[in-house]
One Martini backbone bead per residue (centre of mass of N, CA, C, O) as a GRO file, in nm:
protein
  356
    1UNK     BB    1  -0.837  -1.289   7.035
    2UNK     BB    2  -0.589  -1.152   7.005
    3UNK     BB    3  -0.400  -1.342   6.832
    4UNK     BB    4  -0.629  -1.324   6.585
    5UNK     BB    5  -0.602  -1.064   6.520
    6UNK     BB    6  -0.286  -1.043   6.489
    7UNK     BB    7  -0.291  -1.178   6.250
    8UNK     BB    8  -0.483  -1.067   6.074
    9UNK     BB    9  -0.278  -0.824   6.040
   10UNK     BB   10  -0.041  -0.963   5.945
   11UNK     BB   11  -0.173  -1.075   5.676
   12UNK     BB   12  -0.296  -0.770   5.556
   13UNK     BB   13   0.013  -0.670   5.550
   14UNK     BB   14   0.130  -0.870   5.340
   15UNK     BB   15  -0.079  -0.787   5.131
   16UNK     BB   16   0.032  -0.524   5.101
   17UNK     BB   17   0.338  -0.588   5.037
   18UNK     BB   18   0.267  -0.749   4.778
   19UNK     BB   19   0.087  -0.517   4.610
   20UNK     BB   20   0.366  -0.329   4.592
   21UNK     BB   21   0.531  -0.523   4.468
   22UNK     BB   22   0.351  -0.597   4.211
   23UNK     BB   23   0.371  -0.265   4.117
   24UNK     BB   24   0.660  -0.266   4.080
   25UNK     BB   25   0.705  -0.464   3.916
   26UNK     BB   26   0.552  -0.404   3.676
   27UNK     BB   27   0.719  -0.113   3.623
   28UNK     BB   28   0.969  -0.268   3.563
   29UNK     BB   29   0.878  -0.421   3.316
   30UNK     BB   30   0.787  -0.198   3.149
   31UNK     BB   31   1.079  -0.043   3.149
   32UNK     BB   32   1.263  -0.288   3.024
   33UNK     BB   33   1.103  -0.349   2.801
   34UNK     BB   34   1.032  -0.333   2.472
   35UNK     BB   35   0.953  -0.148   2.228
   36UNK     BB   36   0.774  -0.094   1.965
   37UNK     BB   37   0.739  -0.036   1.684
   38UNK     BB   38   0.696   0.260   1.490
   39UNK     BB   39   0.454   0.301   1.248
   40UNK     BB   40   0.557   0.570   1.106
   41UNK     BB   41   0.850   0.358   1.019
   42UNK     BB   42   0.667   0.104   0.972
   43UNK     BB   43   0.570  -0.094   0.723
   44UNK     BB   44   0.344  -0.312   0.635
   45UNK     BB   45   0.411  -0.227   0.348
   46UNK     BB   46   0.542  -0.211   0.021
   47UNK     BB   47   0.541   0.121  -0.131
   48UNK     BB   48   0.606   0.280  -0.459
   49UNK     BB   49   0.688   0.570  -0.688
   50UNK     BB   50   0.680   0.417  -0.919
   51UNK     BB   51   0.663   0.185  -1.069
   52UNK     BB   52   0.757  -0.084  -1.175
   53UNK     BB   53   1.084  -0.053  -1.326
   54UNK     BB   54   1.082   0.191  -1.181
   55UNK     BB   55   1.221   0.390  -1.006
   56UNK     BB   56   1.209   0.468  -0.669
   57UNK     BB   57   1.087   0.774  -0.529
   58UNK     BB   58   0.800   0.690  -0.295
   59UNK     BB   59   0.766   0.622  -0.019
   60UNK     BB   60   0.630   0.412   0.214
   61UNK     BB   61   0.628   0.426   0.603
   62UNK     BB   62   0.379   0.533   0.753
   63UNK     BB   63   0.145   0.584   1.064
   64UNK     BB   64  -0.089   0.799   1.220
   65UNK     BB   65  -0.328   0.804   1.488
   66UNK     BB   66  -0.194   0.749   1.764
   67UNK     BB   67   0.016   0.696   2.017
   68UNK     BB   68   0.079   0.422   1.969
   69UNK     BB   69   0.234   0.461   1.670
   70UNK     BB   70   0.516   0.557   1.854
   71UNK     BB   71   0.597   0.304   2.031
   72UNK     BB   72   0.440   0.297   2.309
   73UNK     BB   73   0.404   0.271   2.668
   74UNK     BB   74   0.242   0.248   2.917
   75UNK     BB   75   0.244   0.322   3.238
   76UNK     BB   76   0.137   0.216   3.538
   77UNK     BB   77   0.010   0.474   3.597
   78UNK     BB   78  -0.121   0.548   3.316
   79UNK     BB   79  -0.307   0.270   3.357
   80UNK     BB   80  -0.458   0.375   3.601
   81UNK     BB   81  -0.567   0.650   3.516
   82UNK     BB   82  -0.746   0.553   3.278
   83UNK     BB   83  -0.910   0.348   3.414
   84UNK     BB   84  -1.030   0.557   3.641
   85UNK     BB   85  -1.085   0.868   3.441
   86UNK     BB   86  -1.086   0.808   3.137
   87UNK     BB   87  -0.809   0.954   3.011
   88UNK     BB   88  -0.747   0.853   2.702
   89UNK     BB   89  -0.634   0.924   2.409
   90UNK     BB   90  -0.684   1.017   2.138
   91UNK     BB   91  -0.783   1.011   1.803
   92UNK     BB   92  -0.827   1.073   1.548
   93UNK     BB   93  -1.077   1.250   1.346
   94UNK     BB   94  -0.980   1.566   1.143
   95UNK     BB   95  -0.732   1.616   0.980
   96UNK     BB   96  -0.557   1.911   0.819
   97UNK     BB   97  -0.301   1.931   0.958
   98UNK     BB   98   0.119   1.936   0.932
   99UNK     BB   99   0.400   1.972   1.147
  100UNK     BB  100   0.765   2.011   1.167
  101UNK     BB  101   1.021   2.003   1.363
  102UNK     BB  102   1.369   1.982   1.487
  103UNK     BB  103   1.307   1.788   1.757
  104UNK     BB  104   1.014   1.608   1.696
  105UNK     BB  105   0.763   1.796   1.654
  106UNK     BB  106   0.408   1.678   1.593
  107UNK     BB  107   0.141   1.863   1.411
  108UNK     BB  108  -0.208   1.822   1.509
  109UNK     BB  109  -0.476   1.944   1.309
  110UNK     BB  110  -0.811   1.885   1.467
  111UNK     BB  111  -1.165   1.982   1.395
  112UNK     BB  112  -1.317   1.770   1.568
  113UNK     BB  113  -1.186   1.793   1.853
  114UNK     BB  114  -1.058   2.068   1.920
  115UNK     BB  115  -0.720   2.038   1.850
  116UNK     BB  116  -0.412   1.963   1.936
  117UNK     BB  117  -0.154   1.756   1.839
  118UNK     BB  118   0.143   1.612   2.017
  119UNK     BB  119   0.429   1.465   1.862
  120UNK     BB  120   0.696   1.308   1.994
  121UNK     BB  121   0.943   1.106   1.793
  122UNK     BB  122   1.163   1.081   1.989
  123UNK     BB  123   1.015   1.069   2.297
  124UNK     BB  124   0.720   0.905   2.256
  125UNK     BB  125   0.556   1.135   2.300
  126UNK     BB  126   0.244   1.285   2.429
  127UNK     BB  127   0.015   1.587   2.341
  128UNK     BB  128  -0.232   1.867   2.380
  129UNK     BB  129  -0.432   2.090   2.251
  130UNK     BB  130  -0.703   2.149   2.472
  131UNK     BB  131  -0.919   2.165   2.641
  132UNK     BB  132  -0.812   2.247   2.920
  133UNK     BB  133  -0.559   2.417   2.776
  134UNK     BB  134  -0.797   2.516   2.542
  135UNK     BB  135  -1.140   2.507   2.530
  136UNK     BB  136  -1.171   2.781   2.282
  137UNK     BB  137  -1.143   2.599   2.094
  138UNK     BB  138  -1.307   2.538   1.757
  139UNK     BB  139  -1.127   2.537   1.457
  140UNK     BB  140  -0.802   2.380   1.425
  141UNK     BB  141  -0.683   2.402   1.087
  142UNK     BB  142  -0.425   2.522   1.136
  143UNK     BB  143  -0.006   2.455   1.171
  144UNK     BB  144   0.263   2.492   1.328
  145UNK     BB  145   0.650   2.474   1.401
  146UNK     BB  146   0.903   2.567   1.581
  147UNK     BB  147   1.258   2.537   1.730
  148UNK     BB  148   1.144   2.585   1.998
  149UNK     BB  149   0.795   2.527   2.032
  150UNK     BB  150   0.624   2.669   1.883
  151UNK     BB  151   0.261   2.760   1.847
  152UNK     BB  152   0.071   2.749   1.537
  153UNK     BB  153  -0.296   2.826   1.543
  154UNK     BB  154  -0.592   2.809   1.347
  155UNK     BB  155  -0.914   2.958   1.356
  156UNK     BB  156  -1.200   2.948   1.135
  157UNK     BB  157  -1.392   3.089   1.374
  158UNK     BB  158  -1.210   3.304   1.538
  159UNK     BB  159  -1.023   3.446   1.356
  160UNK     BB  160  -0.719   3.329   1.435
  161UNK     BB  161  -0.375   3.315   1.580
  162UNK     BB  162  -0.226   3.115   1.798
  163UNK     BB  163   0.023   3.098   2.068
  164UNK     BB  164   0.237   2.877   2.180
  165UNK     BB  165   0.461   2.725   2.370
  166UNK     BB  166   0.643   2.466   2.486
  167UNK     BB  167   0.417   2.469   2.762
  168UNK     BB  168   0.113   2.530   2.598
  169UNK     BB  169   0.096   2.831   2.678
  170UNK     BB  170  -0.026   3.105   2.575
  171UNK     BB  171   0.078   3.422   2.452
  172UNK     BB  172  -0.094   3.478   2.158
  173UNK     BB  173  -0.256   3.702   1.952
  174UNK     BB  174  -0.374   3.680   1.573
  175UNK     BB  175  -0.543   3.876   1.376
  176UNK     BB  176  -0.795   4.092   1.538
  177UNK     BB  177  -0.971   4.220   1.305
  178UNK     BB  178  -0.786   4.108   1.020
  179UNK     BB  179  -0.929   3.829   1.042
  180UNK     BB  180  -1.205   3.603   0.889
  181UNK     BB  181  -1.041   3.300   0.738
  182UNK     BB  182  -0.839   3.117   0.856
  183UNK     BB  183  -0.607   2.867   0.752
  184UNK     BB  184  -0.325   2.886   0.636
  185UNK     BB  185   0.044   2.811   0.798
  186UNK     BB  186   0.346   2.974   0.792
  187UNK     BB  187   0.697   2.966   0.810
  188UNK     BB  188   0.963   3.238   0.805
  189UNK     BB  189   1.281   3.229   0.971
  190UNK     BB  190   1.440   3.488   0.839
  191UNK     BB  191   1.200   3.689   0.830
  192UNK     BB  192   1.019   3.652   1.109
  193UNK     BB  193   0.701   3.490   0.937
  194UNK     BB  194   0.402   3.470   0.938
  195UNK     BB  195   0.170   3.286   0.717
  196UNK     BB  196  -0.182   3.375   0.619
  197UNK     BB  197  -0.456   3.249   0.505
  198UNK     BB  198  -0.777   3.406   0.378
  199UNK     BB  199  -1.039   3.274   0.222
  200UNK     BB  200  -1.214   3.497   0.216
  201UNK     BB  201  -1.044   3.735   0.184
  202UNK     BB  202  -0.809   3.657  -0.068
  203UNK     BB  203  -0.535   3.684   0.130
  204UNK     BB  204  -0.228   3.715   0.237
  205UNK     BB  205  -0.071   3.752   0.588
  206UNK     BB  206   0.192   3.892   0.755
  207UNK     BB  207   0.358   3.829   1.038
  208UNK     BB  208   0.522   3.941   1.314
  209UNK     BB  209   0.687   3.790   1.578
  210UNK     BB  210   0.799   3.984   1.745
  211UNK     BB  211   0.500   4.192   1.701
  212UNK     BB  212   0.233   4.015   1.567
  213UNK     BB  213   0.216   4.261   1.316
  214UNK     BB  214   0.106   4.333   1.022
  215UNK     BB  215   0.324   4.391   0.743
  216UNK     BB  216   0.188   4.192   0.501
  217UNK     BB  217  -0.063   4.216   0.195
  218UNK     BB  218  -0.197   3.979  -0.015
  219UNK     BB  219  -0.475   3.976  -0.234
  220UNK     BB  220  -0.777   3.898  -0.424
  221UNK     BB  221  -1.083   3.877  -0.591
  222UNK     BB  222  -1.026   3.654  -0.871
  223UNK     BB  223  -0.799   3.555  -1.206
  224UNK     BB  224  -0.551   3.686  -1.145
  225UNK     BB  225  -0.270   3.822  -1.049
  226UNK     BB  226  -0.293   3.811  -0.710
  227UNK     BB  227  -0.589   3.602  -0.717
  228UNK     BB  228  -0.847   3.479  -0.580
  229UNK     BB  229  -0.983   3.183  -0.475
  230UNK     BB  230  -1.040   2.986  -0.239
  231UNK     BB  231  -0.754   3.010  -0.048
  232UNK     BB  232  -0.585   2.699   0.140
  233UNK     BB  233  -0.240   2.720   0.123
  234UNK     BB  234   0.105   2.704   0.206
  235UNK     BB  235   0.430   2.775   0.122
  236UNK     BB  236   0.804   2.784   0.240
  237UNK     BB  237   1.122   2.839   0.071
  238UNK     BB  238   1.432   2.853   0.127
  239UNK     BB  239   1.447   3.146  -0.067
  240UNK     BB  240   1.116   3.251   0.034
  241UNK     BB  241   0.901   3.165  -0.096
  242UNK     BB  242   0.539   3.138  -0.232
  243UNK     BB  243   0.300   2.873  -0.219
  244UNK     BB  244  -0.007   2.857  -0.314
  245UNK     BB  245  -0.341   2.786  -0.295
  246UNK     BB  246  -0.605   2.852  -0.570
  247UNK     BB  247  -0.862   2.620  -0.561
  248UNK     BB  248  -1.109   2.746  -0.737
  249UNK     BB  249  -0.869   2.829  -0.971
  250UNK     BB  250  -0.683   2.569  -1.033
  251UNK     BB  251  -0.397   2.634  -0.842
  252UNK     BB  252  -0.035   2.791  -0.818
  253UNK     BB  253   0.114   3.027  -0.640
  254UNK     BB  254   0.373   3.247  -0.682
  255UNK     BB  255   0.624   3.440  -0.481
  256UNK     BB  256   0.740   3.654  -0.289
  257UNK     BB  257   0.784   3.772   0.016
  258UNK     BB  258   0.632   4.071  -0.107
  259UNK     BB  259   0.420   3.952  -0.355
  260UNK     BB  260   0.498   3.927  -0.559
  261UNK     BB  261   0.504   3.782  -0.875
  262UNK     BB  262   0.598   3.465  -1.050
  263UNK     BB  263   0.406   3.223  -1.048
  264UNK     BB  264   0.143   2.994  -1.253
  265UNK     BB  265   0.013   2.672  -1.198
  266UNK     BB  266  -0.299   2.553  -1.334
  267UNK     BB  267  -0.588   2.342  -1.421
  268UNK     BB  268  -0.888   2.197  -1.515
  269UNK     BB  269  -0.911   1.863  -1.453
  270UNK     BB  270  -0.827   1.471  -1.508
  271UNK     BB  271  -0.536   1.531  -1.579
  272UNK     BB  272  -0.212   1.519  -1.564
  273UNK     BB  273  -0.151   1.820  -1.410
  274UNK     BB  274  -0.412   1.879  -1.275
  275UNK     BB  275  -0.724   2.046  -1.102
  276UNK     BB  276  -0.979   1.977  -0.847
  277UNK     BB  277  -0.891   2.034  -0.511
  278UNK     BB  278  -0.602   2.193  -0.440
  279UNK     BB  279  -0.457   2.213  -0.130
  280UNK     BB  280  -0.179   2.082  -0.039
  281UNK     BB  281   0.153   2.248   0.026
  282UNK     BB  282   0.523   2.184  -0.051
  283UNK     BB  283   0.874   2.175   0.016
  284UNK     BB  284   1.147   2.075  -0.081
  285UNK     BB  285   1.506   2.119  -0.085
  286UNK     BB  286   1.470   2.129  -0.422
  287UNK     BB  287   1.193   2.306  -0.505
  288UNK     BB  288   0.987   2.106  -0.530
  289UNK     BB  289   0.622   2.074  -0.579
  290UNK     BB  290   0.319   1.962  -0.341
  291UNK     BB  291   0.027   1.828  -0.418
  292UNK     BB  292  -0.298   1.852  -0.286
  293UNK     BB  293  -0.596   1.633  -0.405
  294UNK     BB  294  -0.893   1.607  -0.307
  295UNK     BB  295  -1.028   1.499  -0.550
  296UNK     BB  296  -0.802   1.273  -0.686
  297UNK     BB  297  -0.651   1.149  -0.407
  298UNK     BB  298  -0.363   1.319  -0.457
  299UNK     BB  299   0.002   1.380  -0.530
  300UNK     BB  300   0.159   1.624  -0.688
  301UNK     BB  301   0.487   1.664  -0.859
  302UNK     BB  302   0.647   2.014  -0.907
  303UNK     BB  303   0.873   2.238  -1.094
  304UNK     BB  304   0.867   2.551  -1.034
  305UNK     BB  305   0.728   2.543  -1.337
  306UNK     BB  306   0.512   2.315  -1.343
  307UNK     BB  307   0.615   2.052  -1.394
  308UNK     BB  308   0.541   1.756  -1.416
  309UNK     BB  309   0.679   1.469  -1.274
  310UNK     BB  310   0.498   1.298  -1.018
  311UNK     BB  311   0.230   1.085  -0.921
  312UNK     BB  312   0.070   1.007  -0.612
  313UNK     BB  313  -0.138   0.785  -0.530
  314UNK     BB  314  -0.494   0.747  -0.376
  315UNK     BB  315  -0.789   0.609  -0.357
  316UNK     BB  316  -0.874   0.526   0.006
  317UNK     BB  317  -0.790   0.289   0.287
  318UNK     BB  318  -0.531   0.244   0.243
  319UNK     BB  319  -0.212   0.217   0.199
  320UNK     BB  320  -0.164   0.515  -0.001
  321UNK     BB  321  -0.408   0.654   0.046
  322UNK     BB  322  -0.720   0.846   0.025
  323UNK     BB  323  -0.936   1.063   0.248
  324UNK     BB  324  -0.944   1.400   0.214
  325UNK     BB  325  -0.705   1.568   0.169
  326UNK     BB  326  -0.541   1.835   0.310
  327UNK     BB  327  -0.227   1.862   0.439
  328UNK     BB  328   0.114   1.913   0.393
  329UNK     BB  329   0.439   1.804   0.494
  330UNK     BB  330   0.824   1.875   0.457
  331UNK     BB  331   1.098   1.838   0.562
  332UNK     BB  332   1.487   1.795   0.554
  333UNK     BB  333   1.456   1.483   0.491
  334UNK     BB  334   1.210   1.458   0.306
  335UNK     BB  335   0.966   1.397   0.449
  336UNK     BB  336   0.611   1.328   0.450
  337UNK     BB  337   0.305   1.474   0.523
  338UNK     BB  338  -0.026   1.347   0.544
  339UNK     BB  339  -0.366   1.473   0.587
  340UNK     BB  340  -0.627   1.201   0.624
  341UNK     BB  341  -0.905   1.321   0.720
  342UNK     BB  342  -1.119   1.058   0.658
  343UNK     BB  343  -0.878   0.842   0.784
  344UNK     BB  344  -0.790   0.921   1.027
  345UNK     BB  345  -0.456   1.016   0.939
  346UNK     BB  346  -0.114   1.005   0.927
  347UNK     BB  347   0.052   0.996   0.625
  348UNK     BB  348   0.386   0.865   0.512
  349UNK     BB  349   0.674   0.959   0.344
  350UNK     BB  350   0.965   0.941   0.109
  351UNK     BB  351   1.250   1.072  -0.053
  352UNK     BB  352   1.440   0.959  -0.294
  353UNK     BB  353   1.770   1.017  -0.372
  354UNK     BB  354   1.662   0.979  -0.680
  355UNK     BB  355   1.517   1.211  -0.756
  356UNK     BB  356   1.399   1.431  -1.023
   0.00000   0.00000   0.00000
């Protein structure tokens, strides 16, 4: 009996070292295989515009839905942490809003799941502002994101904008009895402010990042010069210019960093260079205004007075295609980024080297 014992140990012994030896393998076997390419720049398709024989000025790179698109595997720790206790990330929901800073990291607001997506481009890891590490968030449909690590999270039912560091912990909260529904958040670094649009009452206000506190604010409600109908995006250029959306009026306002006006351009129509309900604004490094019309599902590229250069892209669930989007950001390598709100997804686009 006691032999018998003493195998019964033997062999349950051995099964449990063969069992560590099979998830060592495992780990490291996941570790050393190669990882897949990421799908935001590995394009499925080739898409580019104007059409052929046309020089191609905007090429499409790819998308984002989930962290499987950074071209990751999760490690075996990992997916048996998700298989244990279920929590695998989720998937874009209602992306609305998305911002890129020079680390490689790529915020995304996303008022459907109440979080902001935190895509690491460069170190190919995920993480989110939301549910456990920020619960309170109720709509956070605005966001930037500074070259510290810095996140500023618009939430358009709470009325401030919330500011995280680069370890996602809370640190500050902007303008608490100030702001009524803030959307669109730009940063100028040089000014070290941040640009908020506020919806309801038809204005841009200005905080200082050192002291958190409104140092200026322009616009009201009407259809004259510095005046708005719900504007809801905005976008600041290097020379420190500000571009708004003020999408009821049907146009892009410029103004200096002051609030001064500098010009205005569009109307309403169906028409090349109009605009049906014109949303998402960025700048590119070389002043051309690049507008996304939630109406039209494209993006058209306008030379800092106004004039159209080039409209791309179009509705649709395919590549290059949008339904309903929403905010676009340009890096300085002048990748372009646009929330593709209801096909739930960040698409990729490049300009190319001859662009107009």
């Amino acid at each position: 009996m006691l032999k018998c014992g003493r195998s019964r140990e033997l062999v349950a012994s051995a099964f449990r070292r063969l069992g560590i030896f099979a998830a060592i393998a495992t780990a490291l076997a996941c570790a050393v295989s190669p990882l897949p390419p990421p799908n935001w720049n590995h394009p499925e398709i080739a898409l580019s515009w104007p059409e052929a024989p046309e020089p191609a000025r905007i090429e499409y790179m790819g998308v984002l839905r989930n962290p499987a698109d950074l071209g990751r595997k999760p490690g075996w720790f990992e997916r048996v942490k998700n298989a244990v206790f279920g929590t695998e990330p989720k998937s874009l929901l209602r992306p609305t809003a998305v911002a890129r800073n020079a680390a490689g990291v790529l915020a995304v607001a996303d008022p459907g799941l109440s979080v902001v997506h935190l895509f690491d481009l460069d170190r190919r890891e995920y993480s989110q502002i939301g549910e456990q590490s920020a619960s309170f968030l109720r709509s956070p449909i605005g966001v930037a994101v500074d070259d510290s690590g810095s996140i500023y999270v618009a939430d358009s039912v709470l009325g401030r904008v919330f500011v995280f560091d680069a370890s996602r912990d809370l640190v500050a909260e902007l303008g608490e009895g100030e702001l009524t529904r803030p959307v669109g958040v730009a940063l100028d670094p040089s000014q070290e402010h941040l640009y908020v649009v506020d919806t309801i009452e038809c204005e841009v206000v200005a905080f200082d990042l050192s002291s958190g506190r409104a140092v200026n604010r322009f616009g009201r409600r009407g259809v004259g010069p510095t005046e708005f109908n719900a504007p809801t995006y905005v976008a600041v250029a290097r020379d420190g210019s500000i571009s708004v959306s003020d999408s009821l009026n049907f146009r892009i306002q410029r103004f200096r960093p002051d609030g001064t006006p500098i010009a205005s351009f569009g109307l309403p129509g169906d028409g090349a260079g109009h605009f049906a309900r014109p949303k998402g604004v960025a700048i590119d490094t070389e002043g051309r205004i690049y507008v996304v019309d939630a109406g039209f599902e494209n993006i058209q590229i306008f030379d800092p007075d106004g004039v159209l250069l080039l409209p791309f892209a179009g509705p649709g669930t395919g590549p290059g295609q949008f339904s309903l989007p929403g905010g676009l950001f340009i890096d300085s390598t002048n990748t372009i980024w646009v929330a593709d709100a209801f096909n739930r997804r960040i698409q990729v686009f490049r300009l190319v080297e001859h662009a107009p």
